[in-house]
mmCIF file of C-alpha atoms and ligand atoms in Angstrom:
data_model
loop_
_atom_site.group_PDB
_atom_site.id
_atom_site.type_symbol
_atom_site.label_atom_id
_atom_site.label_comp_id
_atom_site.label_asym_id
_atom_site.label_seq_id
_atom_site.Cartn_x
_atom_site.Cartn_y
_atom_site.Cartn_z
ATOM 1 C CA UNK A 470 14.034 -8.219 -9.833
ATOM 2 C CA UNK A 471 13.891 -8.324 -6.120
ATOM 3 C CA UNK A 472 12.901 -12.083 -5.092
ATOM 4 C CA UNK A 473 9.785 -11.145 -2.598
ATOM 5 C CA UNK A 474 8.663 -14.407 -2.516
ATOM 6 C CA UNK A 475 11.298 -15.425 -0.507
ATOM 7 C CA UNK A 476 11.362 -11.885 1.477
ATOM 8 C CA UNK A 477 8.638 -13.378 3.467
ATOM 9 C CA UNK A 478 10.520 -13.909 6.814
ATOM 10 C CA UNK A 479 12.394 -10.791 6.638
ATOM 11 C CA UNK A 480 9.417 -8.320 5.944
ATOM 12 C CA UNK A 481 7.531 -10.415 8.770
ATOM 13 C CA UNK A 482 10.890 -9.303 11.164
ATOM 14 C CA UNK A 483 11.432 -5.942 9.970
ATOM 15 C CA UNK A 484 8.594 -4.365 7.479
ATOM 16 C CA UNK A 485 7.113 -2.083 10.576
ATOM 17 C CA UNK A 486 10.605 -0.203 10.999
ATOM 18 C CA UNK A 487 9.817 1.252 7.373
ATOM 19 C CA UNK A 488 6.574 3.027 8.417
ATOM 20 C CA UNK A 489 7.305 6.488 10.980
ATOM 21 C CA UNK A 490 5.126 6.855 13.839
ATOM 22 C CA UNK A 491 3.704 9.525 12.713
ATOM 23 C CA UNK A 492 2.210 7.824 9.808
ATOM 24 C CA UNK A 493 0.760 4.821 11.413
ATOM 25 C CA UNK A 494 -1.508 7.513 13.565
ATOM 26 C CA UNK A 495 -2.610 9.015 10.747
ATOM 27 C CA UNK A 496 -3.754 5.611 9.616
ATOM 28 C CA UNK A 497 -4.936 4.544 12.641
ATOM 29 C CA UNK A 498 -7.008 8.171 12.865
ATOM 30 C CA UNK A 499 -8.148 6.961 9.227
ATOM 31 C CA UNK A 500 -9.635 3.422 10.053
ATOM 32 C CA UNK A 501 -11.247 5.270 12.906
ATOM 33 C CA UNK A 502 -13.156 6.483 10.564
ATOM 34 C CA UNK A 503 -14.456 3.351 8.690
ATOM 35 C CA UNK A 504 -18.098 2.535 8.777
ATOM 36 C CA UNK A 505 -18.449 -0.943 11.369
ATOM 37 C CA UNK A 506 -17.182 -3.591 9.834
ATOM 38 C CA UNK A 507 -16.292 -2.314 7.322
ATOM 39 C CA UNK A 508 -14.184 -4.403 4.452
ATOM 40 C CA UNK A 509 -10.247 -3.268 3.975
ATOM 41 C CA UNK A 510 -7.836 -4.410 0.927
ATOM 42 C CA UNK A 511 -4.563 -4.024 1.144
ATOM 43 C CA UNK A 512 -2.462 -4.028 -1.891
ATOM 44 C CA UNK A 513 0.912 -4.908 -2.196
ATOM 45 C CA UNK A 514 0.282 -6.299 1.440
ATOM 46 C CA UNK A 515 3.393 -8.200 1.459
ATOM 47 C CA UNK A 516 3.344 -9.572 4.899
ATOM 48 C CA UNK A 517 0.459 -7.274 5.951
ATOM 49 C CA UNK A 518 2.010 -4.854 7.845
ATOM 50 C CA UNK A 519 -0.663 -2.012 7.198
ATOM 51 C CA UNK A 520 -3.762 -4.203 7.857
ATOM 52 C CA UNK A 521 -1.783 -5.078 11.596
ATOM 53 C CA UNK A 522 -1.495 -1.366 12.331
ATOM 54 C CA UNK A 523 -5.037 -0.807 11.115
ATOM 55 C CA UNK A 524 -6.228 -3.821 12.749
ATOM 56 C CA UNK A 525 -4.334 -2.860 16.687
ATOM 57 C CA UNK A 526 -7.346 -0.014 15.834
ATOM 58 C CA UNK A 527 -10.054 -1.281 14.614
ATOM 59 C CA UNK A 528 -10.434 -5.120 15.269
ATOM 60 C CA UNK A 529 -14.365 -5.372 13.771
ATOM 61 C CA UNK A 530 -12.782 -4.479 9.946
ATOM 62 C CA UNK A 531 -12.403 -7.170 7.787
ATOM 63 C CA UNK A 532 -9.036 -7.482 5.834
ATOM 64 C CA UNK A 533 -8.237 -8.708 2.557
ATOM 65 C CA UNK A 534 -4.135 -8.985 1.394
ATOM 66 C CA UNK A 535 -3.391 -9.260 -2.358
ATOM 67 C CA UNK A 536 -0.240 -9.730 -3.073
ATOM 68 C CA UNK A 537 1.135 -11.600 -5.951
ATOM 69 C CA UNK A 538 4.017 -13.687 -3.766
ATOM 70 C CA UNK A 539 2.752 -16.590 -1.847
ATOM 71 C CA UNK A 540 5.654 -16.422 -0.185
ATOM 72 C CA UNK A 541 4.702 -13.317 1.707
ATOM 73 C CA UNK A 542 1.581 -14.082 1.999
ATOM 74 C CA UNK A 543 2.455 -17.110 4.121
ATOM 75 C CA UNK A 544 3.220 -14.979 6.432
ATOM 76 C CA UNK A 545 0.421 -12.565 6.762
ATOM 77 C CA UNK A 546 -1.478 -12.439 9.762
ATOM 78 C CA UNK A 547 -4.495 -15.091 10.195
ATOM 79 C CA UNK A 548 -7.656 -12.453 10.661
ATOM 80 C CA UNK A 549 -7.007 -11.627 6.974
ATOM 81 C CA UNK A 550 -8.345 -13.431 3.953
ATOM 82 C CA UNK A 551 -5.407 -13.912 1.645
ATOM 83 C CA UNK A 552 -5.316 -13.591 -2.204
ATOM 84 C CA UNK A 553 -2.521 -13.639 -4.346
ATOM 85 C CA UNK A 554 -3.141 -11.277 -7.333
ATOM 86 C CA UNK A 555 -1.907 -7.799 -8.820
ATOM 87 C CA UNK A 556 -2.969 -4.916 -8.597
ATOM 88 C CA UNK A 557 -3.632 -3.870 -11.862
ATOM 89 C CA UNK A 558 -6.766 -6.588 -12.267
ATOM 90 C CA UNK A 559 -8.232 -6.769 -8.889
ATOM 91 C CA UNK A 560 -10.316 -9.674 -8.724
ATOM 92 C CA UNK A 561 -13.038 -8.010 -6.786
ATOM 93 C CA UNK A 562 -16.077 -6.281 -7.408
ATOM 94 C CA UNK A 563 -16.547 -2.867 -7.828
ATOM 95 C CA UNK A 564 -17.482 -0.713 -4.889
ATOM 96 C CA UNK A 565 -17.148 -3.700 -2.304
ATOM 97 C CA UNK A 566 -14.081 -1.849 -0.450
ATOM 98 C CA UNK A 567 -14.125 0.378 2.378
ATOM 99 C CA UNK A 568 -10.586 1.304 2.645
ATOM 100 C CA UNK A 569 -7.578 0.802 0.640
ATOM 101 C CA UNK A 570 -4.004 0.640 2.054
ATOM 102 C CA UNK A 571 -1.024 0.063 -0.157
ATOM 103 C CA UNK A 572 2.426 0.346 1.330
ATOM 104 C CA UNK A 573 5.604 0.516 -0.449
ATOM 105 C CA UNK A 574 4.226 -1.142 -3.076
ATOM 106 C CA UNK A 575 3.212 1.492 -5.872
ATOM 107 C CA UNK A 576 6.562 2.081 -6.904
ATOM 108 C CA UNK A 577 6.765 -1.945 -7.561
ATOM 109 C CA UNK A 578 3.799 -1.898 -9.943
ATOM 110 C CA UNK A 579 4.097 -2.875 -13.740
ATOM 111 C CA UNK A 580 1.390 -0.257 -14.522
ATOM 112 C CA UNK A 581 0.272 2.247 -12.007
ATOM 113 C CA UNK A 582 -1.723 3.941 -13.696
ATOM 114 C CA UNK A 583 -3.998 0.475 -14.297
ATOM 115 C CA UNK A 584 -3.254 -0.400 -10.533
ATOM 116 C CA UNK A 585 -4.926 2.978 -9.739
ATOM 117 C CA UNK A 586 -7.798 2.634 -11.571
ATOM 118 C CA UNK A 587 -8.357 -0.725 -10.396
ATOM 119 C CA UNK A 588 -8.075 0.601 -6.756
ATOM 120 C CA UNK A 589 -10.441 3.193 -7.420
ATOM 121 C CA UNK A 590 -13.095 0.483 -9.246
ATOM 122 C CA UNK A 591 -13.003 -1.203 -5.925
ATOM 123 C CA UNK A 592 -13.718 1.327 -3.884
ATOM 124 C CA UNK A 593 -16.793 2.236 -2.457
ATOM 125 C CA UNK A 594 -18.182 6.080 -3.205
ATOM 126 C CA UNK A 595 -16.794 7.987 -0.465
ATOM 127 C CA UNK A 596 -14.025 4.951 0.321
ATOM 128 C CA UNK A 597 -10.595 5.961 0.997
ATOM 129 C CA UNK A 598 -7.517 5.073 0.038
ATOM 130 C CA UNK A 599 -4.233 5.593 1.989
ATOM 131 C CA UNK A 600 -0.726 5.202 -0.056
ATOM 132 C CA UNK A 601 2.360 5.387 1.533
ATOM 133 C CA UNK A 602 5.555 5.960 -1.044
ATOM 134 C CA UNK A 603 9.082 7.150 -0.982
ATOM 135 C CA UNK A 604 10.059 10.267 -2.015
ATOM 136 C CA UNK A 605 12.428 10.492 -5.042
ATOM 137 C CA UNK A 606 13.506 14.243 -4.987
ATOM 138 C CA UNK A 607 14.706 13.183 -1.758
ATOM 139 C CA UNK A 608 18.557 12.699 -1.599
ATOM 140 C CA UNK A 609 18.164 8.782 -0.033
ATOM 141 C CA UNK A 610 14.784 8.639 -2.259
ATOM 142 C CA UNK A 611 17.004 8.742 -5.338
ATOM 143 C CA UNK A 612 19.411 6.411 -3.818
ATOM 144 C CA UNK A 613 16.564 3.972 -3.472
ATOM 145 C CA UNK A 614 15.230 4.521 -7.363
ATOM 146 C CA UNK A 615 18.979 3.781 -8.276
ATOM 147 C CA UNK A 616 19.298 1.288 -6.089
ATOM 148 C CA UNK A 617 15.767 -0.567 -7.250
ATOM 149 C CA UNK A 618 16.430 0.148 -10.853
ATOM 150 C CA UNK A 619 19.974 -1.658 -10.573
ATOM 151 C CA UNK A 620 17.624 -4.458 -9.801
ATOM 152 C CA UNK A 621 15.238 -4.194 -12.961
ATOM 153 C CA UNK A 622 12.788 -3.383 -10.733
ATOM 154 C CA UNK A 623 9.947 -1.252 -12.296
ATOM 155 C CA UNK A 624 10.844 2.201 -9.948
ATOM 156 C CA UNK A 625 7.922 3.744 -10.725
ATOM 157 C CA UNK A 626 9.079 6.516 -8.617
ATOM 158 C CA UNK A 627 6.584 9.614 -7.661
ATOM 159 C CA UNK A 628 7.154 13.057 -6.396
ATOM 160 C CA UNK A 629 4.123 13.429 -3.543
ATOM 161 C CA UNK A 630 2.580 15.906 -5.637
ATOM 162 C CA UNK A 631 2.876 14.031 -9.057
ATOM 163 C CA UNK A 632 1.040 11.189 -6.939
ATOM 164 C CA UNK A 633 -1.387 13.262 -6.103
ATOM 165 C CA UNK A 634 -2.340 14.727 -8.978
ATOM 166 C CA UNK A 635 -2.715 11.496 -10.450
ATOM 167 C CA UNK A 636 -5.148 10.633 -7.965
ATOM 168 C CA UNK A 637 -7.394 13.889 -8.381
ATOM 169 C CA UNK A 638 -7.253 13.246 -12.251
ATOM 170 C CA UNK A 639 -8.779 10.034 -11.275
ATOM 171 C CA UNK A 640 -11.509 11.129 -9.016
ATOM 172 C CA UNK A 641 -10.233 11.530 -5.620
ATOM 173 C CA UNK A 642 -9.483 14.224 -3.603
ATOM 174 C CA UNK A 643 -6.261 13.770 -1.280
ATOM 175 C CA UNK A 644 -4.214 15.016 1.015
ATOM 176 C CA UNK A 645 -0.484 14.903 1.432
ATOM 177 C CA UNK A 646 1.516 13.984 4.610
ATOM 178 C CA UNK A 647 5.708 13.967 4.752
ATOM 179 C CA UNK A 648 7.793 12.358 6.677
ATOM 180 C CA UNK A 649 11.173 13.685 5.176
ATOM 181 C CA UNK A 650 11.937 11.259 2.192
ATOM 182 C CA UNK A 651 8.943 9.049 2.916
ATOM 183 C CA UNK A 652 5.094 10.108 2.386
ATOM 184 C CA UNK A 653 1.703 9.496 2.488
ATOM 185 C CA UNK A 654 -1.152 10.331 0.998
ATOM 186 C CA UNK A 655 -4.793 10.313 2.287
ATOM 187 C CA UNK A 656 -7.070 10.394 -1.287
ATOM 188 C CA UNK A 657 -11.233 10.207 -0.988
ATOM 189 C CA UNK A 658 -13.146 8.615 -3.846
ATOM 190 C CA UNK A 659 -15.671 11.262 -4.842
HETATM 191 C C1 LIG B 853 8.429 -3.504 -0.568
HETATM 192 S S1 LIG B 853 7.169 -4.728 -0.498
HETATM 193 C C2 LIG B 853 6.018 -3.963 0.623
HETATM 194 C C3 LIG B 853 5.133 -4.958 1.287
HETATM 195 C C4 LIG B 853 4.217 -4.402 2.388
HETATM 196 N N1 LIG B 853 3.245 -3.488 1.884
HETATM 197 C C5 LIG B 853 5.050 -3.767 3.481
HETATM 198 O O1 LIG B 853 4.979 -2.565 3.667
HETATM 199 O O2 LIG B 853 5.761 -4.519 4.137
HETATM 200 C C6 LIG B 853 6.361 -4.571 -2.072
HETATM 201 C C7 LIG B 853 5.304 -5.628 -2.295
HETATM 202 O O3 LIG B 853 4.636 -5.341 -3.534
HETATM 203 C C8 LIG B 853 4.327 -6.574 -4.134
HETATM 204 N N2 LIG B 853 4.058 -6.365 -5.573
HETATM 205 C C9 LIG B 853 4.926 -6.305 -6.609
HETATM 206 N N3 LIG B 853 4.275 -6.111 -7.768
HETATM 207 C C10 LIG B 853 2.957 -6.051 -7.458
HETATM 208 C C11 LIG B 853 1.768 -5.871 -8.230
HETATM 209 N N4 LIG B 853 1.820 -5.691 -9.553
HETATM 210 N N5 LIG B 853 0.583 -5.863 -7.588
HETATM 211 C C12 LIG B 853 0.527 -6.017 -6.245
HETATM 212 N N6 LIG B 853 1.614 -6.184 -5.459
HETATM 213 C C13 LIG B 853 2.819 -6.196 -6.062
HETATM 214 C C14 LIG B 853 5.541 -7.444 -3.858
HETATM 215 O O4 LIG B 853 5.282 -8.832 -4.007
HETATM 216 C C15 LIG B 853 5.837 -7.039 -2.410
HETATM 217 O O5 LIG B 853 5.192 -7.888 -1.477
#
């Protein structure tokens, strides 16, 4: 298994030079959209890389990080409230989320298919939820899956359309972005 919880220092140096330009304007163009003060979890936050993009565009949201290593957590940015927990039992209520991010992280999930229903509990009616993945039909996105399953990590690998048509089966309606062997997709709870 890959130790996060002692990742911390290195995801706090280097997690943004994962995440393409490109993609952190679509989020940014997505928080835009995010009723005033609105509430934000991020899943998987690691070090909280997402929320910091989202928050350099909306500073009035109010962040939550789950993440189930403390030692990432540590060193996630003050404005957000910090729990450590999975995300296949959120420990929030349902519908209290405006926005979901989770970066990176799907792929690391026991059960995604839980961790996505979860997400989607949490959401509000009309929330959205922005996933960014890698891409495993992708020549260094199958490097990766070997690479991570070397490491008895879970690899819970998806194509961008077998993502996505995981999400509409489970009530949201998305939209795919690509950024060569990474992606993202943009899903609406309906
Ligand atoms: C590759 S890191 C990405 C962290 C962060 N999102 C980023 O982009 O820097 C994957 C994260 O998923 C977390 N993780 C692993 N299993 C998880 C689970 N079941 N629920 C929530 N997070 C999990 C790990 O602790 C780790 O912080």
């Amino acid at each position: 298994m890959i130790p996060f919880n002692h990742l911390g220092p290195v995801f706090k140096m280097f997690a943004s030079l994962v995440y393409p330009g490109e993609f952190r304007k679509a989020l940014e163009s997505t928080v835009q959209r995010v009723r005033n003060k609105g509430a934000v979890l991020d899943v998987g936050s690691g070090t909280g890389i997402l929320s910091q993009f989202a928050r350099a565009a909306r500073d009035d949201l109010q962040f939550t990080m789950i993440d189930p290593a403390p030692g990432m957590l540590r060193f996630a940015p003050v404005f957000a409230k910090k729990v450590i927990g999975r995300a296949e039992s959120l420990p929030f209520p349902a519908g209290s989320f405006d926005a979901v991010f989770t970066g990176d992280a799907v792929h690391h999930f026991k059960d995604p298919v839980s961790a996505l229903e979860e997400i989607r509990r949490v959401l509000r009616n009309g929330g959205v939820l922005t996933v960014f993945e890698i891409d495993p039909g992708s020549i260094l996105g199958a490097f990766i899956t070997h690479g991570e399953k070397m490491f008895r990590e879970p690899a819970h690998f998806y194509r961008p359309g077998e993502l996505a048509g995981m999400l509409s089966g489970n009530g949201f309606e998305c939209g795919i972005s690509r950024f060569g062997w990474r992606y993202s997709i943009t899903a609406y709870k309906v």
